[in-house]
């Protein structure tokens, strides 16, 4: 989820954070190239690789990935800002993706969202002050029979009621 | 992990037990374990696994297409297009390069949670289906386009792909047939539109997921301009059994409920007693499925239901008697879609539900064509206004017009028509609820625009 | 051909078109945004909906996007259909939801496609009552302003910039209704064709920043059909003037030359016309040491005449940046024997070789449109994007066109742009380049061979030999070169239309001979190929056809005192010859008459300085690199706003000076007189008369208007000087009026269109109303006339093969590197161009840099007979050892082929001098 969904989007990147790709990441990106006819196809995975290490895709990573794939920076930025699971702003240590689609909406999304907002003190698109959680909405998680559902990092939960949140969040320091 | 947390963990499951599921009647799920553990290569092999492929590889690829056409396996991704027919239109031979077979595992349609089950628990069924499909379509490479959030699926699929490769089901000279084919798992990075088959191809190529104009169809010029077949997970999972047991068997799976053969992964979500997933004969009625789900939660009454995801039209209780197949539902101003029902109860506001649905479609628009990109946000704003009693005279007509203008053929792809259909049907069945949000006559102009929604 | 039925009427159309294109070609209006005549259809905006019926019996039909529907035979559609109209109205309404409605302050206003379409669809009431989303804008450099809120998300900008022009730094970002078109970070748009965004964007997102600084509405600009003077391609332009200044330059559609697009040098390089230091009145001094005094015309001519009468012998120095008429009139004044072209001897030798090759090699010179139809191209010694940018853009299209061939095999129509691209992928028509440094076309080339000039020539000779064994062979080629030659020859032989491109950039006649041999070899095979030779300046081709002595000859005549008076026309000698050499020559001169529109160092030394008209104030004829004579017309009369100014075309001055010299009454002379005189005097140039209609041309008895009919304030513009309403100026030279009176419609076909406007079509898309079919030719015929016809070729191959290049221990061979921005004499005087130009530098190979102990950016002194400059080093890994690359346009007589010494300048100069030193106005 692009944190920009409820904020003005981040379309203007600034330069000069002295970013360079980690050698392992560069190798991983090069490895991806074997799977496809054209290097551009590795672009989404390359962004994910960087994000796995950095938590997000810093501005400097855009030209760096562009170089690695032999493409222009605008192409990479175009892809990076299109996909919702690529973060072009820093996120917290843990990202909470709350399903806001129909089935969850019908089974208590509003309450769950309110519970999270109360508990964390942030709205969608924001990160807690301690840098622990970023709260984002997400498309139907495919867990509709377990709605309302949410995902914290790699783990999917549902149904989750506001009263469950304490227990749940505790596991993500 | 605390027990409490463990209990909250979401697990994909089928609500039929092992005893209920038989090879002859449940081709998609009969091998699944009650405890949900993965059907690994050994399990799968022991239960007819890869036998269809072995048989197919000995024969003519054209025969596979013929059998698929005869079985009339209709696409389970939502559009219901015959897989056999699609395959027969894929360009091959002559100086045509070998192309790709892409499995659409992007499952993001709100209310849909079926493909996840197969991928998490029975990956080899999909893999076998893909290899057979590749053989029929002369594809040189397969991709599973998996949505990024399906972490568990990715894990299981990768393991299964490794197993299959190790066992010689993937790679060069598969099972001594001389046929080469391999599969790469591509995991996406979000955005519902990636499920639209041409947008999916754009995304696979590492581009912004804008759909592509048809014609040319992917079978003529798809991924990297090569002939490309895109099929849904469930569609491909039907292939091995059809090959093994024949199209007649497949046809009679649905008995005389409908002309569409086979079984379907049906499900229910929303405020029902027992939301879940079942493999049932094609043409099972909404009533039967709702009963399996134990009816509406807490004794409330059913108000409306979506037969197959957010992009299908609303049906009302009187439609529960209809067999849920592709053609019947189509006649009622809706679509079968993915066949997973979403239930709305009498105490829930249709305006709010609609606002929620349209927010989804507006947000997930790729931004390529105007009606979808700029029309849907207007729909959202109007619904928000109605929802909070800020509606004006004419808003409903405007919504109807916007729905109409986002209909099939007017937008670049089927995303916006998917947003239009629930809106049109909601306005048809529940217009009074929308009318309640109108408190103002149409005003000439606004000194200060109404600050509805995100600013 | 196909018959289609539109609202019940049958029409004949081109069945290969889409319906939108077909209908627009018929003159029927369908609104559209994302479609563009040069970029095809993508079906994104949904503005072009019409109703299509299956057959005669179908009375329901369905809405389709006309741009995505083939104009197949028997197609039946309705544009007028109510539902189609309503849908189209809805589309504009959606597009306007977030649009700021800032037309009054928007620079697009008045030539805005979005305005036109909004009016066309009848959307005039806002019903959306919620808030608009807003964007931030970016800094995109000195040429382009950015206002993203106006965007309607048609995707044209990125499609042009990335696909058509090959740029990499403009993209579409974000998703849903939050899409942003810009750079990944603020910064100068790098592509050399970025300026076209101002016309490609249907609204005011990308506007002309240079225009912005002195903005005027389109309808308040005065235009004339003009020709770009900034290189030899000769693109057709519409300069717009207000208050005696050129305010912007727009593309003027030409079906064979520039089509819809210009390069940024041509579009943004006009600022020299507006320089405040331009000579505007005659200046005289009898002694070089005196200060010049300003004179009126008669006095100036009187002084000039008597000074020249006193001379023993007068010679004239012309200029390849001046019109044929001005050069001719100078030649008339001084006599053919005393006329120098003002071009250095080696360059002139090259030009003559090019003329000969173009005429005799057996292959025609293609137009730019034709270039795009060639299917294998070999470029020898040119970096086209720098030396003839618009041609480079056409070469790019030629390579991409292979996709059309591939797509058509699958039945994908050419206009289905994205499908064509997807299907073709990176399968392109072969392009080979031989040039020492990276070029802008490398991304679409099979291979670039980084070679020294001699080796480029040898490669070319080898290619010719590989095509035709009768062509001289190249001995001792190394295996890589031999292989390369075979590969290139193969590709050229396999092509149905091979194209050879070379030119003057490297100053090597051997390279030209090599290109000529390939052309001859292909011609002998009866290939339908072409030969295109790039000349250095706007009128180099024309001047070579006219002929004359070299610049060196002229300087020698002066230095040796065999002539004591010289008339120099629009030529800064210091730019073309070493300073000492010019100083020596001028020191001996008794009378130096200089005519120029720029305050040059040569003009600063003149006894008599006469203020010439630039292209904006004068008329004349240029011959472009394909031998197309093209007339440019005066845009405005400088006296209108500045009555004190005495600017005239050089040819007019020269005529008057001649009269004064011979004590004849100064009779009037008109453009037609001079053009005819020139044509008569030079049989090779006989065709130039046909380049444009003469002054008597009228449509419906009317002159052609230079001003749009809504032009405002013409009579009040000079109210600060006098309130009497002035009579509109009369133009004896051309068929154009200096007012809005006259013909400005599109109904009567005409070649010469000062500005494109048609009712309801204010934007540049109005050109569609002037063409026979959209993207075709002007209905009145594309302007200009070809001179330099092919004559039955002799097939004698050039034989004197150069030796392979050997690098020398302490000396480097100089290579002048063409530079689009900052590389030509006039446009580099324009401020935004100076901001955009990269500082001049010296290119060296990695090994040579190491040898000298310098690295990127460090200053190096370059010494040759002409003097010394100090420039920062650019290390180019692929650059051949032993060559020193010098940025073009630094003046001072630096030229190809010099052997130079290089000395690291260390701390001697902290701030490397360069262009700034050679050209004081840059400093
Ligand atoms: C907006 C949109 C989203 C879609 N999402 C999916 C999806 O997530 N999974 C899927 O299988 N099909 C999806 N489809 C349908 C596909 O375009 C396509 O019809 C399908 O993958 C074909 O496979 P099938 O014939 O096996 O059903 C989507 C269609 C649209 C218009
Ligand atoms: S910036 Fe201009 S050209 Fe680009 S999408 Fe927006 S309106 Fe179209
Ligand atoms: S011009 Fe046809 S859809 Fe844009």
Coordinates of C-alpha atoms in Angstrom, one line a residue, chain C residues 637-810:
Chain C
X637 CA 8.7 45.2 -39.5
X638 CA 11.1 46.4 -36.8
X639 CA 10.2 50.0 -37.5
X640 CA 6.7 49.6 -36.3
X641 CA 7.7 49.5 -32.7
X642 CA 11.1 51.1 -33.0
X643 CA 10.7 53.8 -35.7
X644 CA 14.3 54.8 -35.1
X645 CA 15.7 51.4 -36.2
X646 CA 17.1 51.0 -39.7
X647 CA 17.1 47.2 -40.0
X648 CA 16.9 45.8 -43.6
X649 CA 17.7 42.6 -45.3
X650 CA 21.3 42.4 -46.3
X651 CA 20.3 42.0 -49.9
X652 CA 18.4 45.3 -49.7
X653 CA 21.3 47.1 -48.1
X654 CA 23.7 45.6 -50.7
X655 CA 21.5 46.7 -53.5
X656 CA 21.5 50.2 -52.1
X657 CA 25.2 50.2 -51.4
X658 CA 25.8 49.2 -55.0
X659 CA 23.7 52.0 -56.2
X660 CA 25.6 54.5 -54.0
X661 CA 28.9 52.9 -55.2
X662 CA 28.0 53.4 -58.8
X663 CA 26.3 56.7 -58.1
X664 CA 23.0 55.3 -59.4
X665 CA 19.8 56.5 -57.9
X666 CA 18.7 54.0 -55.3
X667 CA 15.9 52.3 -57.0
X668 CA 13.5 50.1 -55.1
X669 CA 14.2 46.5 -55.2
X670 CA 11.9 43.6 -54.1
X671 CA 12.5 40.1 -52.9
X672 CA 11.1 38.8 -56.2
X673 CA 13.7 40.8 -58.2
X674 CA 16.6 39.5 -56.2
X675 CA 15.3 35.9 -56.2
X676 CA 14.9 36.0 -59.9
X677 CA 18.3 37.6 -60.3
X678 CA 19.8 34.9 -58.3
X679 CA 18.0 32.2 -60.2
X680 CA 19.2 33.6 -63.5
X681 CA 22.8 34.1 -62.4
X682 CA 23.1 30.6 -61.1
X683 CA 21.6 27.9 -63.3
X684 CA 21.9 25.4 -60.4
X685 CA 19.6 27.7 -58.4
X686 CA 17.0 28.3 -61.2
X687 CA 14.4 26.4 -59.2
X688 CA 14.4 28.7 -56.2
X689 CA 11.8 31.0 -57.8
X690 CA 9.3 28.1 -57.3
X691 CA 10.1 27.8 -53.6
X692 CA 7.2 30.1 -52.7
X693 CA 4.6 32.2 -54.5
X694 CA 5.7 35.7 -55.4
X695 CA 4.5 39.0 -53.9
X696 CA 1.5 39.2 -56.2
X697 CA 0.0 36.0 -55.0
X698 CA -3.5 36.5 -53.7
X699 CA -6.3 34.2 -52.5
X700 CA -9.8 35.5 -53.4
X701 CA -8.0 38.7 -54.2
X702 CA -6.7 39.0 -50.7
X703 CA -3.3 39.1 -49.3
X704 CA -2.6 36.5 -46.6
X705 CA -2.9 37.7 -43.1
X706 CA 0.0 37.6 -40.7
X707 CA -2.2 38.2 -37.8
X708 CA -5.1 36.1 -36.5
X709 CA -8.4 37.9 -37.0
X710 CA -8.8 38.4 -33.2
X711 CA -5.5 40.2 -33.0
X712 CA -5.9 43.0 -30.6
X713 CA -4.3 46.4 -30.0
X714 CA -2.5 46.7 -33.2
X715 CA -3.2 50.4 -33.4
X716 CA -2.6 51.1 -29.8
X717 CA 0.7 49.2 -29.6
X718 CA 2.5 52.4 -30.5
X719 CA 0.3 54.7 -28.5
X720 CA 3.3 55.6 -26.4
X721 CA 4.9 57.1 -29.4
X722 CA 2.0 58.7 -31.3
X723 CA -1.8 58.3 -30.9
X724 CA -2.5 58.7 -34.6
X725 CA -3.6 55.5 -36.0
X726 CA -0.8 54.4 -38.4
X727 CA -1.5 52.9 -41.7
X728 CA -0.6 49.2 -41.7
X729 CA 2.8 48.8 -43.1
X730 CA 2.9 47.7 -46.7
X731 CA 4.9 44.7 -47.7
X732 CA 6.2 45.0 -51.3
X733 CA 8.1 41.7 -51.0
X734 CA 5.6 39.1 -50.1
X735 CA 1.9 38.3 -50.4
X736 CA 1.4 38.8 -46.7
X737 CA -0.2 41.7 -44.9
X738 CA 1.0 43.2 -41.7
X739 CA -2.4 43.0 -40.2
X740 CA -5.3 40.7 -39.6
X741 CA -6.8 41.8 -42.9
X742 CA -6.3 39.1 -45.5
X743 CA -7.0 35.5 -46.0
X744 CA -6.4 33.2 -43.0
X745 CA -8.7 30.3 -43.7
X746 CA -8.2 26.7 -44.5
X747 CA -10.8 26.3 -47.1
X748 CA -8.6 27.4 -50.0
X749 CA -5.5 25.2 -50.3
X750 CA -2.3 27.1 -49.8
X751 CA 1.3 26.3 -49.1
X752 CA 2.3 29.2 -47.1
X753 CA 0.5 29.3 -43.8
X754 CA 1.7 31.8 -41.2
X755 CA -0.3 30.3 -38.4
X756 CA -2.8 27.4 -38.4
X757 CA -6.2 28.3 -37.3
X758 CA -9.6 27.0 -38.3
X759 CA -13.0 27.7 -36.7
X760 CA -13.1 25.7 -33.5
X761 CA -9.5 24.6 -33.9
X762 CA -7.1 27.0 -32.1
X763 CA -4.5 24.6 -31.1
X764 CA -1.7 23.2 -33.3
X765 CA -4.1 20.4 -34.1
X766 CA -5.6 22.9 -36.5
X767 CA -2.9 21.7 -39.0
X768 CA -5.2 18.7 -39.6
X769 CA -7.5 21.2 -41.4
X770 CA -4.7 22.2 -43.8
X771 CA -3.6 18.7 -44.8
X772 CA -4.9 16.4 -47.5
X773 CA -5.2 13.7 -44.9
X774 CA -4.1 14.0 -41.3
X775 CA -0.4 13.5 -41.1
X776 CA -0.2 13.9 -44.9
X777 CA 0.7 16.9 -47.0
X778 CA -0.5 20.4 -47.1
X779 CA -3.4 20.6 -49.5
X780 CA -1.8 23.4 -51.3
X781 CA 1.4 21.3 -51.6
X782 CA 4.2 21.2 -49.1
X783 CA 6.2 24.4 -49.5
X784 CA 9.6 24.6 -51.1
X785 CA 11.2 23.4 -54.4
X786 CA 13.9 20.9 -54.9
X787 CA 17.0 22.1 -56.6
X788 CA 20.2 20.0 -57.0
X789 CA 18.5 17.4 -59.2
X790 CA 20.1 14.0 -59.6
X791 CA 22.0 13.8 -62.9
X792 CA 22.8 10.5 -64.6
X793 CA 25.4 9.2 -62.3
X794 CA 28.9 8.3 -63.1
X795 CA 29.8 5.2 -61.2
X796 CA 33.4 5.9 -60.7
X797 CA 34.4 4.9 -57.2
X798 CA 36.6 7.2 -55.2
X799 CA 40.0 5.5 -54.8
X800 CA 42.3 7.4 -52.5
X801 CA 41.9 5.4 -49.3
X802 CA 43.3 7.0 -46.2
X803 CA 45.7 5.2 -44.0
X804 CA 44.6 3.7 -40.8
X805 CA 44.7 6.1 -37.9
X806 CA 47.8 5.9 -35.9
X807 CA 47.9 7.5 -32.5
X808 CA 50.9 9.7 -32.0
X809 CA 53.1 9.8 -28.9
X810 CA 52.6 13.5 -28.0

